[in-house]
Amino acid sequence: MYVTMEIAYLSPKGIRSTFFSDEIDAEMALEIATDFEKWNRTDSIVFVDFQGNRWDKKELVAYTEEMVTEPNHITVFFDAGFDLATNRAGLGCAIYYTQNNKPYRIRKNLLVNKMTSNNEAEYVALVEGIKILEDLHVHHQPVEFKGDSKVVINQLLGEWPCMEETLNHWADRIEEKLETMGIDPLYQDIPRKDNREAHQLAAKALENVEINSQLQLKKV
């Protein structure tokens, strides 16, 4: 989770002022707070998350200790391949995360019917990635979503208009689900070469090759 810090400073002469930090990782924020407290110059320190919730240090420490045991530092790569002749699409998702300080990867693909376009298939691939997060019980934290579909990424960022009713349906569904889960989405448009894993999973789905795996990775 990322937070901003509100630090109420109290000088030896009794001068008070409040300072605000940039958004930083909660664990780093706690380190900074501890360092500030060593100087006995803080009247109070409050941490504010992306939803506007306010935490004191004790609450944030408890939260970060709990989050270590749950999936965190999550990145979702998604892609889709669309067959215009059959209106079928292959969806691919590769999800990287940490749990109990150990890195993991999930790879999953899916073949779906009745798609109207490649753009719709890309949206549905992202929906499938979110379903995996739901199965992992991911909640109330930022998650990176990376794909090579400029349409999906830029529409979800609000930088491009979404005029098609079908795509609007999926965009609304994604936003509602992420809000319910308390996830702060960080969307990133990446080159195809950096999305090779999800692309290959989608291609295999179109070949009727099903892949569904979870693996603990070696630490780098």
Coordinates of N, CA and C in Angstrom, one line a residue:
M1 N 0.8 -1.2 0.0 CA 0.0 0.0 0.0 C 0.9 1.2 0.0
Y2 N 0.4 2.3 -0.7 CA 1.1 3.5 -0.7 C 0.4 4.6 0.1
V3 N 1.1 5.4 0.8 CA 0.5 6.4 1.6 C 1.2 7.7 1.5
T4 N 0.5 8.8 1.9 CA 1.2 10.1 2.1 C 1.2 10.3 3.6
M5 N 2.2 11.1 4.0 CA 2.4 11.4 5.5 C 2.0 12.8 5.8
E6 N 1.4 13.0 6.9 CA 1.1 14.4 7.4 C 1.9 14.4 8.7
I7 N 2.9 15.2 8.7 CA 3.8 15.3 9.9 C 3.6 16.7 10.6
A8 N 3.1 16.7 11.8 CA 2.9 17.9 12.5 C 4.2 18.2 13.3
Y9 N 4.9 19.2 12.9 CA 6.2 19.5 13.5 C 6.1 20.5 14.6
L10 N 6.9 20.2 15.7 CA 6.9 21.1 16.8 C 8.3 21.5 17.2
S11 N 8.7 22.8 17.0 CA 10.0 23.2 17.2 C 10.3 23.4 18.7
P12 N 11.5 23.5 19.2 CA 11.8 23.7 20.6 C 11.2 25.0 21.1
K13 N 11.0 26.0 20.3 CA 10.4 27.2 20.7 C 8.8 27.2 20.6
G14 N 8.3 26.0 20.3 CA 6.8 25.9 20.3 C 6.2 26.3 19.0
I15 N 7.0 26.4 17.9 CA 6.4 26.7 16.6 C 5.9 25.4 16.0
R16 N 4.7 25.5 15.5 CA 4.0 24.3 14.9 C 3.9 24.5 13.4
S17 N 4.1 23.5 12.7 CA 3.8 23.5 11.2 C 3.6 22.0 10.7
T18 N 2.8 21.9 9.7 CA 2.5 20.5 9.2 C 3.1 20.4 7.8
F19 N 3.8 19.2 7.6 CA 4.5 18.9 6.4 C 3.8 17.7 5.7
F20 N 3.7 17.7 4.4 CA 3.1 16.6 3.7 C 4.1 16.0 2.8
S21 N 4.2 14.6 2.7 CA 5.1 13.9 1.9 C 4.5 13.6 0.6
D22 N 5.4 13.1 -0.3 CA 4.9 12.5 -1.6 C 4.3 11.1 -1.2
E23 N 3.7 10.5 -2.2 CA 3.1 9.1 -2.0 C 4.3 8.1 -2.0
I24 N 4.4 7.3 -0.9 CA 5.4 6.4 -0.8 C 4.9 5.1 -0.3
D25 N 5.7 4.0 -0.4 CA 5.3 2.7 0.1 C 5.2 2.8 1.6
A26 N 4.2 2.1 2.2 CA 3.9 2.2 3.6 C 5.0 1.8 4.5
E27 N 5.8 0.8 4.1 CA 6.9 0.3 4.9 C 8.0 1.4 4.9
M28 N 8.2 2.1 3.8 CA 9.2 3.2 3.8 C 8.7 4.3 4.6
A29 N 7.4 4.6 4.6 CA 6.8 5.7 5.4 C 7.0 5.4 6.9
L30 N 6.9 4.2 7.3 CA 7.1 3.8 8.7 C 8.5 4.0 9.1
E31 N 9.4 3.7 8.2 CA 10.9 4.0 8.5 C 11.1 5.4 8.7
I32 N 10.6 6.3 7.8 CA 10.7 7.7 7.9 C 10.1 8.2 9.2
A33 N 8.9 7.7 9.6 CA 8.3 8.1 10.8 C 9.1 7.8 12.0
T34 N 9.7 6.6 12.1 CA 10.6 6.2 13.2 C 11.8 7.2 13.3
D35 N 12.3 7.5 12.1 CA 13.5 8.4 12.1 C 13.1 9.8 12.7
F36 N 11.9 10.3 12.3 CA 11.5 11.6 12.8 C 11.3 11.6 14.3
E37 N 10.7 10.5 14.8 CA 10.4 10.4 16.2 C 11.7 10.4 17.1
K38 N 12.8 10.0 16.5 CA 14.1 10.0 17.2 C 14.5 11.4 17.6
W39 N 14.0 12.4 16.9 CA 14.4 13.8 17.1 C 13.5 14.5 18.1
N40 N 12.4 13.8 18.4 CA 11.4 14.4 19.4 C 10.9 15.7 18.9
R41 N 10.6 15.8 17.6 CA 10.2 17.1 17.0 C 8.8 16.9 16.4
T42 N 8.2 15.8 16.6 CA 6.9 15.6 15.9 C 5.8 15.6 17.0
D43 N 4.8 16.4 16.7 CA 3.6 16.5 17.5 C 2.7 15.3 17.2
S44 N 2.6 15.0 15.9 CA 1.8 13.8 15.5 C 2.2 13.4 14.0
I45 N 2.0 12.1 13.7 CA 2.3 11.7 12.3 C 1.0 10.9 11.9
V46 N 0.5 11.3 10.8 CA -0.7 10.6 10.3 C -0.4 10.1 8.9
F47 N -0.8 8.9 8.6 CA -0.6 8.3 7.2 C -2.0 8.2 6.5
V48 N -2.0 8.6 5.3 CA -3.3 8.7 4.5 C -3.1 7.8 3.3
D49 N -4.0 6.8 3.1 CA -3.9 5.9 2.0 C -4.7 6.5 0.8
F50 N -4.7 5.7 -0.3 CA -5.3 6.2 -1.6 C -6.8 6.4 -1.5
Q51 N -7.4 5.8 -0.5 CA -8.9 6.0 -0.4 C -9.2 7.1 0.6
G52 N -8.2 7.7 1.1 CA -8.4 8.8 2.1 C -8.5 8.4 3.5
N53 N -8.3 7.1 3.8 CA -8.4 6.6 5.2 C -7.1 7.0 5.9
R54 N -7.3 7.4 7.2 CA -6.2 7.9 8.0 C -5.8 6.9 9.0
W55 N -4.5 6.7 9.1 CA -3.9 5.7 10.0 C -2.9 6.3 10.9
D56 N -2.9 5.9 12.2 CA -1.7 6.2 13.0 C -0.7 5.2 12.9
K57 N 0.5 5.4 13.5 CA 1.6 4.5 13.3 C 1.3 3.0 13.7
K58 N 0.7 2.9 14.9 CA 0.4 1.6 15.4 C -0.6 0.8 14.5
E59 N -1.6 1.5 13.9 CA -2.5 0.9 13.0 C -1.8 0.4 11.7
L60 N -0.9 1.3 11.2 CA -0.2 1.0 10.0 C 0.8 -0.1 10.1
V61 N 1.4 -0.2 11.3 CA 2.4 -1.3 11.6 C 1.6 -2.6 11.6
A62 N 0.5 -2.6 12.2 CA -0.4 -3.9 12.3 C -0.8 -4.3 10.9
Y63 N -1.2 -3.3 10.1 CA -1.6 -3.6 8.7 C -0.5 -4.2 7.8
T64 N 0.7 -3.6 7.9 CA 1.8 -4.1 7.1 C 2.2 -5.4 7.5
E65 N 2.2 -5.7 8.8 CA 2.5 -7.1 9.3 C 1.5 -8.1 8.8
E66 N 0.2 -7.7 8.7 CA -0.8 -8.6 8.2 C -0.7 -8.8 6.7
M67 N -0.3 -7.8 6.0 CA -0.2 -7.8 4.5 C 0.9 -8.7 4.1
V68 N 1.9 -8.9 4.9 CA 3.0 -9.8 4.5 C 2.5 -11.2 4.2
T69 N 1.5 -11.6 5.0 CA 1.0 -13.0 4.8 C 0.0 -13.1 3.7
E70 N -0.4 -12.0 3.1 CA -1.3 -12.0 2.0 C -0.6 -11.6 0.7
P71 N -1.1 -11.9 -0.5 CA -0.5 -11.5 -1.7 C -0.3 -10.0 -1.8
N72 N 0.9 -9.5 -2.1 CA 1.1 -8.1 -2.2 C 2.2 -7.8 -3.3
H73 N 2.4 -6.5 -3.6 CA 3.3 -6.1 -4.6 C 3.0 -6.9 -5.9
I74 N 1.7 -6.7 -6.4 CA 1.2 -7.5 -7.5 C 1.3 -6.7 -8.8
T75 N 1.6 -7.5 -9.8 CA 1.6 -7.0 -11.2 C 0.9 -8.0 -12.1
V76 N -0.1 -7.5 -12.8 CA -0.9 -8.3 -13.7 C -0.6 -8.0 -15.2
F77 N -0.1 -8.9 -15.9 CA 0.1 -8.8 -17.4 C -1.0 -9.4 -18.1
F78 N -1.7 -8.8 -19.0 CA -2.8 -9.4 -19.7 C -2.7 -9.1 -21.2
D79 N -3.3 -10.0 -22.0 CA -3.3 -9.9 -23.5 C -4.4 -10.8 -24.0
A80 N -4.8 -10.6 -25.3 CA -5.8 -11.4 -26.0 C -5.5 -11.5 -27.4
G81 N -5.9 -12.6 -28.0 CA -5.8 -12.8 -29.5 C -7.2 -13.0 -30.0
F82 N -7.6 -12.4 -31.1 CA -9.0 -12.5 -31.6 C -9.0 -13.1 -33.0
D83 N -9.9 -14.1 -33.1 CA -10.1 -14.8 -34.4 C -11.4 -14.2 -35.1
L84 N -11.2 -13.4 -36.1 CA -12.4 -12.7 -36.7 C -13.3 -13.7 -37.3
A85 N -12.8 -14.8 -37.9 CA -13.6 -15.8 -38.6 C -14.6 -16.5 -37.7
T86 N -14.2 -16.7 -36.4 CA -15.0 -17.5 -35.5 C -15.6 -16.7 -34.3
N87 N -15.1 -15.4 -34.2 CA -15.4 -14.6 -33.1 C -15.0 -15.2 -31.7
R88 N -14.0 -16.0 -31.8 CA -13.4 -16.6 -30.6 C -12.2 -15.8 -30.2
A89 N -11.8 -15.8 -28.9 CA -10.7 -15.1 -28.4 C -9.9 -15.9 -27.4
G90 N -8.6 -15.8 -27.5 CA -7.7 -16.4 -26.5 C -7.3 -15.4 -25.5
L91 N -7.4 -15.6 -24.3 CA -7.1 -14.7 -23.2 C -5.9 -15.2 -22.4
G92 N -5.0 -14.3 -22.1 CA -3.8 -14.7 -21.3 C -3.5 -13.8 -20.2
C93 N -3.2 -14.3 -19.0 CA -2.8 -13.5 -17.9 C -1.6 -14.1 -17.2
A94 N -0.6 -13.3 -16.9 CA 0.5 -13.7 -16.0 C 0.6 -12.7 -14.9
I95 N 0.5 -13.3 -13.7 CA 0.4 -12.5 -12.5 C 1.6 -12.8 -11.6
Y96 N 2.3 -11.7 -11.2 CA 3.5 -11.8 -10.3 C 3.1 -11.2 -9.0
Y97 N 3.5 -11.8 -7.9 CA 3.2 -11.2 -6.5 C 4.1 -11.8 -5.5
T98 N 4.1 -11.2 -4.3 CA 4.9 -11.7 -3.2 C 3.9 -12.1 -2.1
Q99 N 4.3 -13.2 -1.4 CA 3.5 -13.6 -0.2 C 4.5 -14.2 0.8
N100 N 4.4 -13.8 2.1 CA 5.3 -14.3 3.1 C 6.8 -14.1 2.6
N101 N 7.0 -12.9 1.9 CA 8.3 -12.6 1.4 C 8.9 -13.5 0.4
K102 N 8.0 -14.3 -0.3 CA 8.4 -15.2 -1.3 C 7.7 -14.8 -2.6
P103 N 8.4 -14.8 -3.7 CA 7.8 -14.4 -5.0 C 7.1 -15.6 -5.7
Y104 N 5.9 -15.3 -6.3 CA 5.1 -16.3 -7.0 C 4.7 -15.8 -8.4
R105 N 4.3 -16.7 -9.2 CA 3.8 -16.4 -10.5 C 2.6 -17.3 -10.8
I106 N 1.5 -16.7 -11.3 CA 0.4 -17.5 -11.8 C 0.3 -17.2 -13.3
R107 N 0.1 -18.3 -14.1 CA -0.1 -18.2 -15.5 C -1.4 -18.9 -15.9
K108 N -2.3 -18.2 -16.6 CA -3.6 -18.7 -16.9 C -4.0 -18.2 -18.3
N109 N -4.7 -19.1 -19.0 CA -5.3 -18.7 -20.3 C -6.7 -19.3 -20.4
L110 N -7.4 -18.8 -21.4 CA -8.9 -19.1 -21.5 C -9.3 -18.9 -22.9
L111 N -10.1 -19.8 -23.5 CA -10.7 -19.6 -24.8 C -12.2 -19.2 -24.6
V112 N -12.6 -18.1 -25.2 CA -14.0 -17.6 -25.0 C -14.6 -17.4 -26.4
N113 N -15.9 -17.5 -26.4 CA -16.7 -17.3 -27.7 C -17.4 -16.0 -27.7
K114 N -18.0 -15.7 -28.8 CA -18.9 -14.6 -29.0 C -18.3 -13.2 -28.6
M115 N -17.0 -13.0 -29.0 CA -16.4 -11.7 -28.9 C -16.7 -10.9 -30.1
T116 N -16.8 -9.6 -30.0 CA -17.1 -8.8 -31.1 C -15.9 -8.1 -31.8
S117 N -14.8 -8.0 -31.0 CA -13.6 -7.4 -31.5 C -12.4 -7.7 -30.7
N118 N -11.2 -7.4 -31.2 CA -10.0 -7.6 -30.4 C -10.0 -6.7 -29.1
N119 N -10.5 -5.5 -29.3 CA -10.6 -4.6 -28.1 C -11.4 -5.2 -27.0
E120 N -12.6 -5.8 -27.4 CA -13.4 -6.4 -26.3 C -12.7 -7.6 -25.7
A121 N -12.0 -8.4 -26.5 CA -11.2 -9.5 -26.0 C -10.1 -9.0 -25.0
E122 N -9.5 -7.9 -25.3 CA -8.5 -7.3 -24.4 C -9.1 -7.0 -23.0
Y123 N -10.3 -6.3 -23.1 CA -11.0 -6.0 -21.8 C -11.3 -7.2 -21.0
V124 N -11.8 -8.3 -21.7 CA -12.2 -9.5 -21.0 C -11.0 -10.2 -20.4
A125 N -9.8 -10.1 -21.1 CA -8.6 -10.6 -20.5 C -8.2 -10.0 -19.2
L126 N -8.4 -8.7 -19.2 CA -8.2 -7.9 -17.9 C -9.2 -8.4 -16.8
V127 N -10.4 -8.6 -17.2 CA -11.5 -9.0 -16.3 C -11.0 -10.4 -15.7
E128 N -10.5 -11.3 -16.5 CA -10.1 -12.6 -16.0 C -8.9 -12.4 -15.0
G129 N -8.0 -11.5 -15.3 CA -6.9 -11.2 -14.4 C -7.5 -10.8 -13.0
I130 N -8.5 -9.9 -13.0 CA -9.1 -9.5 -11.8 C -9.8 -10.6 -11.0
K131 N -10.4 -11.5 -11.8 CA -11.0 -12.7 -11.2 C -9.9 -13.5 -10.4
I132 N -8.7 -13.6 -11.0 CA -7.7 -14.4 -10.3 C -7.3 -13.6 -9.0
L133 N -7.2 -12.3 -9.0 CA -7.0 -11.5 -7.8 C -8.0 -11.8 -6.8
E134 N -9.3 -11.9 -7.2 CA -10.4 -12.2 -6.3 C -10.2 -13.5 -5.6
D135 N -9.8 -14.5 -6.4 CA -9.6 -15.8 -5.9 C -8.4 -15.8 -4.9
L136 N -7.5 -14.9 -5.0 CA -6.3 -14.8 -4.1 C -6.7 -13.9 -2.9
H137 N -7.9 -13.4 -2.9 CA -8.4 -12.5 -1.8 C -7.6 -11.2 -1.7
V138 N -7.2 -10.7 -2.8 CA -6.5 -9.4 -2.9 C -7.5 -8.3 -2.6
H139 N -7.0 -7.4 -1.7 CA -7.9 -6.3 -1.3 C -7.1 -5.1 -0.8
H140 N -7.7 -3.9 -1.0 CA -7.2 -2.7 -0.4 C -5.7 -2.5 -0.5
Q141 N -5.2 -2.4 -1.8 CA -3.8 -2.2 -2.1 C -3.7 -1.8 -3.5
P142 N -2.6 -1.1 -3.9 CA -2.4 -0.8 -5.3 C -2.0 -2.1 -6.1
V143 N -2.4 -2.2 -7.3 CA -2.1 -3.3 -8.2 C -1.7 -2.7 -9.6
E144 N -0.6 -3.2 -10.1 CA -0.2 -2.8 -11.5 C -0.8 -3.7 -12.5
F145 N -1.4 -3.0 -13.5 CA -2.0 -3.8 -14.6 C -1.3 -3.3 -15.9
K146 N -0.6 -4.3 -16.6 CA 0.2 -4.0 -17.7 C -0.3 -4.7 -18.9
G147 N -0.5 -4.0 -20.0 CA -0.9 -4.6 -21.3 C -0.4 -3.8 -22.5
D148 N -0.5 -4.4 -23.7 CA 0.0 -3.7 -24.9 C -1.2 -3.1 -25.7
S149 N -2.4 -3.2 -25.1 CA -3.6 -2.6 -25.8 C -3.7 -1.1 -25.4
K150 N -3.3 -0.2 -26.3 CA -3.4 1.2 -26.0 C -4.9 1.6 -25.8
V151 N -5.8 1.0 -26.5 CA -7.2 1.3 -26.3 C -7.7 1.1 -24.9
V152 N -7.4 -0.1 -24.4 CA -7.9 -0.5 -23.1 C -7.2 0.4 -22.0
I153 N -5.9 0.5 -22.1 CA -5.2 1.2 -21.0 C -5.6 2.7 -21.0
N154 N -5.6 3.3 -22.2 CA -5.9 4.7 -22.3 C -7.3 5.1 -22.0
Q155 N -8.3 4.1 -22.3 CA -9.7 4.4 -21.9 C -9.8 4.2 -20.4
L156 N -9.2 3.3 -19.8 CA -9.3 3.1 -18.4 C -8.6 4.2 -17.6
L157 N -7.6 4.8 -18.2 CA -6.9 6.0 -17.6 C -7.8 7.2 -17.8
G158 N -8.8 7.2 -18.6 CA -9.6 8.3 -18.9 C -9.0 9.3 -19.9
E159 N -7.9 8.8 -20.6 CA -7.2 9.7 -21.6 C -7.8 9.6 -23.0
W160 N -8.5 8.5 -23.3 CA -9.2 8.3 -24.5 C -10.7 8.1 -24.3
P161 N -11.6 8.7 -25.1 CA -13.0 8.4 -24.9 C -13.4 7.0 -25.2
C162 N -14.4 6.5 -24.6 CA -14.9 5.1 -24.8 C -16.3 5.3 -25.4
M163 N -16.4 5.2 -26.7 CA -17.7 5.5 -27.4 C -18.5 4.2 -27.6
E164 N -17.9 3.1 -27.7 CA -18.6 1.8 -28.0 C -19.3 1.3 -26.7
E165 N -20.6 0.9 -26.9 CA -21.4 0.5 -25.7 C -20.8 -0.8 -25.1
T166 N -20.3 -1.7 -26.0 CA -19.7 -3.0 -25.5 C -18.5 -2.7 -24.6
L167 N -17.6 -1.8 -25.1 CA -16.4 -1.5 -24.3 C -16.7 -0.8 -23.0
N168 N -17.7 0.1 -23.1 CA -18.1 0.8 -21.9 C -18.6 -0.1 -20.9
H169 N -19.3 -1.2 -21.3 CA -19.8 -2.2 -20.3 C -18.7 -2.8 -19.6
W170 N -17.7 -3.2 -20.3 CA -16.5 -3.9 -19.6 C -15.7 -2.9 -18.8
A171 N -15.6 -1.7 -19.2 CA -14.8 -0.7 -18.5 C -15.6 -0.4 -17.1
D172 N -16.9 -0.2 -17.2 CA -17.7 0.0 -16.0 C -17.6 -1.2 -15.0
R173 N -17.6 -2.4 -15.6 CA -17.5 -3.6 -14.8 C -16.2 -3.7 -14.0
I174 N -15.1 -3.3 -14.8 CA -13.8 -3.3 -14.2 C -13.7 -2.3 -13.0
E175 N -14.1 -1.1 -13.3 CA -14.0 0.0 -12.3 C -14.9 -0.4 -11.1
E176 N -16.1 -0.9 -11.3 CA -16.9 -1.3 -10.1 C -16.3 -2.4 -9.3
K177 N -15.7 -3.4 -10.0 CA -15.1 -4.5 -9.2 C -13.9 -4.1 -8.5
L178 N -13.1 -3.3 -9.1 CA -11.8 -2.8 -8.4 C -12.2 -1.9 -7.2
E179 N -13.2 -1.1 -7.3 CA -13.7 -0.3 -6.2 C -14.2 -1.1 -5.1
T180 N -14.9 -2.2 -5.4 CA -15.5 -3.1 -4.4 C -14.3 -3.8 -3.6
M181 N -13.3 -4.2 -4.4 CA -12.2 -4.9 -3.8 C -11.2 -3.9 -3.1
G182 N -11.4 -2.6 -3.2 CA -10.5 -1.6 -2.6 C -9.1 -1.6 -3.3
I183 N -9.1 -1.9 -4.6 CA -7.8 -1.9 -5.3 C -7.6 -0.6 -6.1
D184 N -6.4 -0.1 -5.9 CA -6.0 1.1 -6.6 C -5.3 0.7 -7.9
P185 N -5.9 0.8 -9.1 CA -5.3 0.3 -10.3 C -4.2 1.2 -10.8
L186 N -3.1 0.7 -11.2 CA -2.0 1.5 -11.8 C -1.8 0.9 -13.2
Y187 N -2.4 1.5 -14.2 CA -2.4 1.0 -15.6 C -1.2 1.5 -16.3
Q188 N -0.6 0.6 -17.1 CA 0.6 0.9 -17.8 C 0.5 0.3 -19.2
D189 N 0.7 1.1 -20.2 CA 0.8 0.6 -21.6 C 2.2 0.2 -21.9
I190 N 2.4 -1.1 -22.3 CA 3.8 -1.6 -22.5 C 4.0 -2.1 -23.9
P191 N 5.2 -2.1 -24.4 CA 5.4 -2.7 -25.8 C 5.0 -4.2 -25.8
R192 N 4.7 -4.7 -27.0 CA 4.4 -6.1 -27.2 C 5.5 -7.0 -26.7
K193 N 6.8 -6.6 -26.9 CA 7.9 -7.4 -26.5 C 8.0 -7.6 -25.0
D194 N 7.4 -6.6 -24.3 CA 7.4 -6.7 -22.8 C 6.2 -7.5 -22.3
N195 N 5.3 -7.8 -23.2 CA 4.1 -8.5 -22.8 C 4.1 -9.9 -23.5
R196 N 5.2 -10.4 -23.8 CA 5.4 -11.7 -24.5 C 4.7 -12.9 -23.8
E197 N 4.8 -12.9 -22.5 CA 4.3 -14.1 -21.7 C 2.8 -14.1 -21.8
A198 N 2.1 -13.0 -21.6 CA 0.6 -13.0 -21.7 C 0.2 -13.2 -23.2
H199 N 1.0 -12.7 -24.1 CA 0.6 -12.9 -25.5 C 0.7 -14.4 -25.9
Q200 N 1.7 -15.1 -25.5 CA 1.9 -16.5 -25.8 C 0.8 -17.3 -25.1
L201 N 0.4 -16.9 -23.9 CA -0.7 -17.6 -23.3 C -2.0 -17.5 -24.0
A202 N -2.3 -16.3 -24.5 CA -3.5 -16.1 -25.3 C -3.4 -16.9 -26.6
A203 N -2.2 -16.9 -27.3 CA -2.1 -17.7 -28.5 C -2.3 -19.2 -28.3
K204 N -1.8 -19.7 -27.2 CA -2.0 -21.1 -26.9 C -3.5 -21.4 -26.6
A205 N -4.2 -20.5 -26.0 CA -5.7 -20.7 -25.8 C -6.4 -20.8 -27.1
L206 N -6.0 -20.0 -28.2 CA -6.6 -20.1 -29.5 C -6.3 -21.5 -30.1
E207 N -5.2 -22.1 -29.7 CA -4.9 -23.4 -30.2 C -5.5 -24.5 -29.3
N208 N -6.4 -24.2 -28.4 CA -7.0 -25.1 -27.5 C -6.1 -25.8 -26.6
V209 N -5.0 -25.1 -26.2 CA -4.1 -25.6 -25.2 C -4.3 -24.8 -23.9
E210 N -4.8 -25.5 -22.9 CA -5.1 -24.8 -21.6 C -3.9 -24.8 -20.7
I211 N -3.7 -23.6 -20.1 CA -2.6 -23.5 -19.2 C -3.1 -22.8 -17.9
N212 N -2.9 -23.4 -16.8 CA -3.3 -22.9 -15.5 C -2.3 -23.4 -14.4
S213 N -1.3 -22.5 -14.1 CA -0.2 -22.9 -13.2 C 0.1 -21.9 -12.2
Q214 N 0.6 -22.3 -11.0 CA 1.1 -21.4 -10.0 C 2.4 -21.9 -9.5
L215 N 3.4 -21.0 -9.5 CA 4.8 -21.4 -9.2 C 5.4 -20.5 -8.2
Q216 N 6.2 -21.0 -7.3 CA 7.0 -20.2 -6.4 C 8.3 -20.0 -7.2
L217 N 8.7 -18.7 -7.3 CA 9.9 -18.4 -8.1 C 11.1 -18.3 -7.2
K218 N 12.3 -18.4 -7.8 CA 13.5 -18.2 -7.0 C 13.7 -16.7 -6.8
K219 N 14.2 -16.4 -5.7 CA 14.5 -15.0 -5.4 C 15.8 -14.6 -6.2
V220 N 15.7 -13.4 -6.8 CA 16.8 -12.9 -7.6 C 17.9 -12.3 -6.7

